[in-house]
Amino acid sequence: MPTTKEIVYTPLTEITAIKLVKKLNLFSETEALTAREIGDGNLNLVFHITNAKTNESMIVKQALPYAKVVGESWPLSLKRATIESNALKQFGEFVPEFIPDVYHHDETLAVTVMEDLSHLTIARTGLINGETYPLISEHIGTFLANIAFKTSDFAIKPQEKKGLVAQYINPDLCNITEELVFTDPFFNYDTNEFEETLQRDVEDLWADEAVKLEAAKLKQKFLTSSQTLVHGDLHTGSIFANEQWTKVIDPEFAFYGPFGFDLGHFIANLLLNAISREENNRPPLFEHIVRTWKVYTNTWTALWNETNVEPFAENTNYLEYILEQTWIDAVGYAGCEVIRRTIGLAHVADIDGIEDGEKRLHAQRTALRVGRYLLTHQNEIKAVDFQELLK
Amino acid sequence: MPTTKEIVYTPLTEITAIKLVKKLNLFSETEALTAREIGDGNLNLVFHITNAKTNESMIVKQALPYAKVVGESWPLSLKRATIESNALKQFGEFVPEFIPDVYHHDETLAVTVMEDLSHLTIARTGLINGETYPLISEHIGTFLANIAFKTSDFAIKPQEKKGLVAQYINPDLCNITEELVFTDPFFNYDTNEFEETLQRDVEDLWADEAVKLEAAKLKQKFLTSSQTLVHGDLHTGSIFANEQWTKVIDPEFAFYGPFGFDLGHFIANLLLNAISREENNRPPLFEHIVRTWKVYTNTWTALWNETNVEPFAENTNYLEYILEQTWIDAVGYAGCEVIRRTIGLAHVADIDGIEDGEKRLHAQRTALRVGRYLLTHQNEIKAVDFQELLK
């Protein structure tokens, strides 16, 4: 007969979320707290806990055992909450300035308690409202190069790194990407979502075997390459920002994947925002793309030269090869992301939010055209070419 | 207080090996058995158990917790025995005709009891003695294509396959390959072994940055690509054969790796045997290389067309792309294997056994030259070109 009550998974309410942070001594028992559920509700519950008197606040995030976006029929392992918490801690070791502090994680409840970042804005929202976030590319370039290098075989002895690969195996969340990013948008599948006016453009894509071959190769690499710990879902909705700060959140899709994956997703989402803007407002986005890659290569190169554990790293052609492959993959992944955000299940507000139907259709057509071009010209496109592509 | 004796790992002796097979009811308690330790003793104990009266026999293989080849200072996880046993069972599901039957596995003792294949000969020994094994390429091509396809994302749903990737993570044994195949032979490291007469050729290799770049890329792929369950050490010493039969043993290096890895190692070892022969005795080896690849592609293509779970598989260019990459990687891995078997820690008897010093030196020089050529011409060399390379 058990003498202690076994903890079982139960979804939190506003009341039990407050009880939890008090029990953890993150707030004292006597404080008057309020809790508000602020999640978009697709995969998680997110409670914003505040003490109105002291202005202290934090976030309680809990994974749900299913994806609400398609009903309860798409079950999702709760293990992703532990993966997210581990990834945040891992990233925090290398680049704490770009990550929320993690105060507590409970594997059974699939709960993480972390720093409240609500003084910042979700970058997607800010960019849609015309913000430019002058430091975002400097920060994300630094973040990505540090994470990519420091969790790879170039920084960690392979025997140790293989333990991390196992720890971050994330079948359920990877499956979402495999289907919704790399498969469904390229076929006439029910999950796709697009306006009727786009039908002919979409059918053109479905018939384009050259584009589909490149998507297949990129999917294959996503399925089989464990180069580095990737965030896995680094769009502008996973970034909090203001003029001075940039914070990356929500790495529940984290797993060991290709070097260029996160980079491609970040670039694609800058590009989608650029596509949604009038031409004269686009330059800051193009500058961000160029700067992200420049900062990434500089940061990566410095780490490579100063800290590499791989004997072959003395060969400078090897450094060039790795950076070149990273970029080529990033261009390809950007292409897939731009396409699936236009015709797949999950769109972006940047483009869907364009009120004028003609302009929206034009933006969607541009996105499809550019996405296809990126896929079939991965080896040619440089960071400075994106501006030209949108003309 | 425990009431049953806890089993702890203890190396078996001939007496305890016999006790074990009787306890398992593989032989009856009253049978008169003899046991003989026949392992080469590098990594494992191997007992040949026989009932002289009935002629029944089997093999008891036990992993040692260290690699004897470099003393007890290179500790090796016993988990590899379970990986080996799981891989044999997995292979046996797909191609039982090419695998010994597994009767029993004990994880704690790191013991596998399996079919005795001593009516066959180790292929390396046979080839050195002038055997040609007419069916070996047909069999190994069939074996490799089946294993490679049926454990990949083309046959298994990715969510399920990721579980297998985790199960077969094999850090200690992969580390041996990472160091002794992909690193040490390309640098002036103490583990290397070669005759003084070869010094200048070896220094040429160490100074060849083009070759080292290709080795670095192949090592990277070995470290990060989880395309399929590979045997991991498929040289001709891991194959039992006669005129009719071919049996693959010893997959303790098994892990999820690149499609072309095993294929490259098998080809390299056929090539090393060809190099050791007089020119007029070489054609059967070249025919085996051509036939292995032909059977591999035919078998793979049939599986692809009939059983593929990947929607993009309908694109025939994708099939071509995968086969092309498999071959290019195989040529590269063959190059690494030929080089490391000539100047690394573990040589092959095919070449080291050449008694005439001049001829041996010539063979070693040929091996180094061909190995380097394979690495720098991976994209050009076809299966039919190997004969020409040795001229």
mmCIF file of C-alpha atoms in Angstrom, chain B residues 31 72 129 155 201 214 242 290 350 388:
data_model
loop_
_atom_site.group_PDB
_atom_site.id
_atom_site.type_symbol
_atom_site.label_atom_id
_atom_site.label_comp_id
_atom_site.label_asym_id
_atom_site.label_seq_id
_atom_site.Cartn_x
_atom_site.Cartn_y
_atom_site.Cartn_z
ATOM 1 C CA GLU B 31 25.229 -35.038 -22.401
ATOM 2 C CA GLU B 72 42.904 -3.411 -20.786
ATOM 3 C CA ASN B 129 43.831 -19.537 -50.141
ATOM 4 C CA ALA B 155 10.340 1.093 -44.992
ATOM 5 C CA ASP B 201 54.410 7.031 -49.108
ATOM 6 C CA GLU B 214 37.444 13.850 -48.255
ATOM 7 C CA ASN B 242 31.569 -21.881 -48.943
ATOM 8 C CA VAL B 290 30.453 -5.375 -60.059
ATOM 9 C CA ASP B 350 45.711 -10.764 -47.373
ATOM 10 C CA GLU B 388 41.511 -0.602 -64.338
#
